[in-house]
C-alpha atoms as one frame of an Amber mdcrd trajectory, in Angstrom:
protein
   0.000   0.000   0.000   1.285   3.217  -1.080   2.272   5.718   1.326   0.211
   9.341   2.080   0.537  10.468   5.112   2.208  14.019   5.307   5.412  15.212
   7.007   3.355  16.457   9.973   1.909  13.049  10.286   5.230  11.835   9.954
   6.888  13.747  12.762   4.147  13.111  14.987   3.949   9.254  15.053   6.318
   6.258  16.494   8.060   4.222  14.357   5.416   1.795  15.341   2.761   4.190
  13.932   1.352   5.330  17.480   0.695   9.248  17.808   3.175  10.592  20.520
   2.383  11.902  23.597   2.123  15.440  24.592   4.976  16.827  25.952   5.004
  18.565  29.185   7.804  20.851  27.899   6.049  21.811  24.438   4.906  25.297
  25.503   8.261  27.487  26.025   8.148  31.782  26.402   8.463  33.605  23.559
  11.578  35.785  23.706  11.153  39.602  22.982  12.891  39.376  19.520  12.621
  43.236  19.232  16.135  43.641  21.276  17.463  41.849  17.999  16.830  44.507
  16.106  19.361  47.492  15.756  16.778  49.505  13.982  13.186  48.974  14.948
  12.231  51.702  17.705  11.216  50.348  20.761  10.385  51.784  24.311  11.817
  50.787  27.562  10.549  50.401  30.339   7.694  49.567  29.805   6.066  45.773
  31.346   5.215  43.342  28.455   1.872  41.691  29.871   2.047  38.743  27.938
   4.690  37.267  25.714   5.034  33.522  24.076   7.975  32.159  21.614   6.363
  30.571  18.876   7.918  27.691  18.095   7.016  25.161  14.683   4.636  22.495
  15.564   4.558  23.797  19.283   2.133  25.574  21.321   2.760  28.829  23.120
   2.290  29.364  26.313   1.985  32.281  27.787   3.512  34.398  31.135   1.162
  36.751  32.482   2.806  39.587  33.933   6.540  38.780  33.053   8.397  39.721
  29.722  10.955  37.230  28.316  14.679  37.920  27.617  16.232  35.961  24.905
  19.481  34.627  24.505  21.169  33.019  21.712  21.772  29.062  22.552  19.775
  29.413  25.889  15.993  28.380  26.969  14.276  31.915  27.812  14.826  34.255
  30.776  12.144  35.981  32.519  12.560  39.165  33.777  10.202  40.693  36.386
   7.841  42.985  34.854   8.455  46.878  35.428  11.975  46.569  34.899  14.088
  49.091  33.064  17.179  50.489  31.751  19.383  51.557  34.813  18.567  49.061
  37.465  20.622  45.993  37.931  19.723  43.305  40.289  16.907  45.228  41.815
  19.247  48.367  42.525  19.059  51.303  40.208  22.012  52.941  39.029  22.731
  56.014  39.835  24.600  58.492  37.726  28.266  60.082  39.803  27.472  63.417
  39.786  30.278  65.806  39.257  30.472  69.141  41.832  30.680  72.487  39.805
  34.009  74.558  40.145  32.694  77.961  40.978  33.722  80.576  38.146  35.266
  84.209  38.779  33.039  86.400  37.498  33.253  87.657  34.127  35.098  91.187
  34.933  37.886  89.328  37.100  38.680  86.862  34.620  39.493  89.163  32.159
  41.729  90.984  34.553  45.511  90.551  33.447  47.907  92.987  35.642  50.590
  92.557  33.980  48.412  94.851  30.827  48.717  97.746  33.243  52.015  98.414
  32.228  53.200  99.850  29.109  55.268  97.226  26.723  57.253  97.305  23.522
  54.895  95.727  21.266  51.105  96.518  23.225  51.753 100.318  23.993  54.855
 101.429  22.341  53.992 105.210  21.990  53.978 104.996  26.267  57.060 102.284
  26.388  59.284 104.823  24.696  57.824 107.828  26.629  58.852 106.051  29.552
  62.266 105.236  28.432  62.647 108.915  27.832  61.982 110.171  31.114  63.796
 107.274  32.905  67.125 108.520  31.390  66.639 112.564  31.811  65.397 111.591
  35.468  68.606 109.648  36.179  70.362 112.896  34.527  68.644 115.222  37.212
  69.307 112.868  39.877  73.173 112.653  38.977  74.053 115.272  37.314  75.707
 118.385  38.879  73.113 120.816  40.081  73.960 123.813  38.054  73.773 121.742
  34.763  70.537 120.141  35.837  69.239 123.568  36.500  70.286 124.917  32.984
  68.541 122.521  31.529  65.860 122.834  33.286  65.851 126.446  32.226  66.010
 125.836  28.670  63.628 123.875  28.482  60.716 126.120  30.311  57.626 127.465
  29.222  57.606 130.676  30.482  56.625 133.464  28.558  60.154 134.522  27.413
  61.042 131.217  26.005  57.440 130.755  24.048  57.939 134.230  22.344  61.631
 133.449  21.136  61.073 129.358  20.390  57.895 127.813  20.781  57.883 125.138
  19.486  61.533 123.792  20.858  60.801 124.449  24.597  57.348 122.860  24.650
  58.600 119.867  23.368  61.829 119.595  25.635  59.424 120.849  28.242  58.181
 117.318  28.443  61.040 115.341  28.498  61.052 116.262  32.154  59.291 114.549
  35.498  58.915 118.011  38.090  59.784 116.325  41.086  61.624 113.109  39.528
  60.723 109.457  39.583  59.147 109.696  43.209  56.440 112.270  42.183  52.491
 111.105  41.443  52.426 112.304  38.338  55.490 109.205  37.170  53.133 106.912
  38.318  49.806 108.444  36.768  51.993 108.609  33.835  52.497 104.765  33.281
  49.096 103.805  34.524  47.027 106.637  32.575  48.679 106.323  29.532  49.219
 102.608  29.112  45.556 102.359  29.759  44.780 105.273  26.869  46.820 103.657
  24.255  45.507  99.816  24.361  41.823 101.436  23.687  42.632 104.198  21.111
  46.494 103.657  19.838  49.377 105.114  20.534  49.290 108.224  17.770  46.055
 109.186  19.309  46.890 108.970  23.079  50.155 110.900  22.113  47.726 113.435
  20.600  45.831 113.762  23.416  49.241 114.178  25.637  50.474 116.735  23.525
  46.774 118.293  23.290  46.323 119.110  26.850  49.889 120.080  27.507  50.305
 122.330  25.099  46.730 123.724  25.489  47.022 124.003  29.227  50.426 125.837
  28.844  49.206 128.537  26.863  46.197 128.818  28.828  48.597 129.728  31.946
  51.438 131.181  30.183  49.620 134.167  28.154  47.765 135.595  30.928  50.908
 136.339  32.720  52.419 137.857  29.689  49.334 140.341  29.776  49.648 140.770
  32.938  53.166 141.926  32.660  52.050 144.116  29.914  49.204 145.691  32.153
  51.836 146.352  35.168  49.975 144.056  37.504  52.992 141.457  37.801  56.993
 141.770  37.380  59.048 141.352  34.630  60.528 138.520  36.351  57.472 136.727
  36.067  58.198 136.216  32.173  61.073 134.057  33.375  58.897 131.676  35.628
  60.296 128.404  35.524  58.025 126.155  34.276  58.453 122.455  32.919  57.152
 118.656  33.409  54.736 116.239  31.958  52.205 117.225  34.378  49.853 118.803
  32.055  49.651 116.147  29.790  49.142 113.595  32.136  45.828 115.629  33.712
  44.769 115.846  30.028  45.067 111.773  29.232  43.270 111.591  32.742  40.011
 113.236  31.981  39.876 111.394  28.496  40.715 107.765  29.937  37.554 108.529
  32.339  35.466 108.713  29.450  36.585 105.564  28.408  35.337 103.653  31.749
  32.536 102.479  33.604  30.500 105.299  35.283  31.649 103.116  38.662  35.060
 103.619  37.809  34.943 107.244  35.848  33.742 109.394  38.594  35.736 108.234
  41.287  38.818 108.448  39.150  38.104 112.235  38.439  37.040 112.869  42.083
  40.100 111.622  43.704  42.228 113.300  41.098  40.534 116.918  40.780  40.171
 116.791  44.972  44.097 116.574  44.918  44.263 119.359  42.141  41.689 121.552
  44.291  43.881 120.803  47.879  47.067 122.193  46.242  45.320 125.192  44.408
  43.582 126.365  48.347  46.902 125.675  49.361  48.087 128.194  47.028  51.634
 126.346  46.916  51.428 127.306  42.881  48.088 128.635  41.821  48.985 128.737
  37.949  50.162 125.094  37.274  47.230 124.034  39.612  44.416 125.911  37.408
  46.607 124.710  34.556  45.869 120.901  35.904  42.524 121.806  36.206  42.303
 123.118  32.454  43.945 120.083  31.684  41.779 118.395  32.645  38.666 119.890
  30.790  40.773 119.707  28.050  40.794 115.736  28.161  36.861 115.343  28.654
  36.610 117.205  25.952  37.942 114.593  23.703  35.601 112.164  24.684  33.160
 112.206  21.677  36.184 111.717  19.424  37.925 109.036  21.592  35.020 107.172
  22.360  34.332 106.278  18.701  37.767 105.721  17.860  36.971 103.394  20.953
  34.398 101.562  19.844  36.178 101.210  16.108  38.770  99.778  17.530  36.993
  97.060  19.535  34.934  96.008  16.862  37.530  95.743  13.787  39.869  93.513
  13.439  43.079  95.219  15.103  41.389  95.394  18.348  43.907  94.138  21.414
């Protein structure tokens, strides 16, 4: 008799031809067959209620309440429903977290001291300056006393040098500290100016320099000539010694204030114009301290023109 029973039939009966039990085992869990997949989407977390493996010829069975984890080679692993990514053996895991440093604030980080100086290459116009009136101070600290004074002499602004060379003694004028390397104004000098020319360049805080010290030396100088001329002063009053950087230093000092913070710009002006004020009610030398105090207009009055030099420089390209 020909044979025609089907593979199923096949596989399901003894060699004897008796149908085979069922087996206790048949019904397995069905693993969750979505971790296999790198690229189907899937959310975690999340309690599978009921999951079966399907296997050929088998019947599923199914877990209430516990989702299956599969692994190659290995019968099925249940896994407790409501369990997620970050918790191992029943403990989550819990991320190290890493204490913040505190930051300086914004204005102290930028501070760098060492820019309060003048150097070769950030303020050169001041470096040189400086240079300058290192080596004539070291000349009028040295040098004998009656050469010092001659050349302090030739080189002052009174009225009787401006009329004969003008030009000459208010330049050498300024290669002089009144008072040498101890006075203020040496140390106004390198702070005021190195400040002035790393926000507007050195050609235009020597401009400024020159501005109010020339300015402010007129300002002085040609009254007392009239004077003379009225009769209400001595001749020897057109031979009143009168040199230093002084006036040029008041000058950069009312224009760097209109380059700061109204926090810092006031103060600044108040400390230096009290000192200016003490000396003229002193009356120790009434003309160069009104001539400090015209210097000092004289530098505020820059402050449209520096301040958009200012912001040029800031914004383009050669900004420091």
């Amino acid at each position: 008799m020909d044979r025609t029973a089907t593979a199923d039939a096949a596989a399901s009966s003894t060699p004897s031809g008796a149908p085979l039990p069922p087996d206790p085992d048949a019904d397995v869990v069905l693993a969750d067959v979505s971790q296999l997949l790198d690229g189907m989407p899937q959310q975690r977390g999340r309690p599978t209620a009921t999951v079966a493996e399907a296997v050929p010829g088998r019947a599923a069975k199914a877990v209430p309440g516990r989702a299956a984890e599969a692994v190659p080679g290995r019968a099925a692993k249940a896994v407790p429903a409501g369990s997620a990514a970050g918790v191992v053996g029943g403990t989550p895991l819990v991320r190290p977290t890493v204490p913040k440093v505190p930051r300086l604030p914004a204005w102290l980080r930028g501070l760098r001291p060492w820019r309060l100086l003048p150097s070769p290459t950030g303020t050169p116009f001041t470096f040189g300056y400086a240079a300058v009136l290192a080596v004539t101070s070291l000349v009028a600290r040295y040098a004998d006393p009656a050469l010092t004074h001659a050349l302090y002499q030739s080189s002052s602004t009174d009225v009787a040098h401006l009329v004969r060379a003008p030009l000459l003694v208010l330049s050498a004028s300024a290669l002089w500290i009144a008072g040498g390397v101890t006075s203020p104004y040496a140390l106004c000098f390198l702070l005021v100016l190195t400040a002035l020319e790393r926000r507007i360049g050195g050609l235009r805080a020597a401009g400024v320099f020159l501005f109010g010290h020339v300015l402010a030396t007129l300002a002085t100088e040609v009254p007392v000539g009239l004077a003379v001329l009225a009769g209400h002063l001595p001749d020897s009053s057109l031979h009143r010694l009168d040199y230093g950087i002084s006036f040029g230093v008041a000058a950069s000092v009312g224009a760097l204030s209109g380059l700061l913070t109204p926090w810092l710009r006031w103060p600044l002006l108040a400390v230096f114009v009290g000192m200016v004020l003490e000396d003229l009610i002193g009356f120790t030398d009434p003309m160069t301290s009104w001539g400090h105090l015209i210097s000092v207009g004289l530098g505020m009055a820059t402050w449209p023109v520096i301040r958009r030099r200012h912001r040029a420089r800031s914004q383009g390209p050669a900004a420091v």
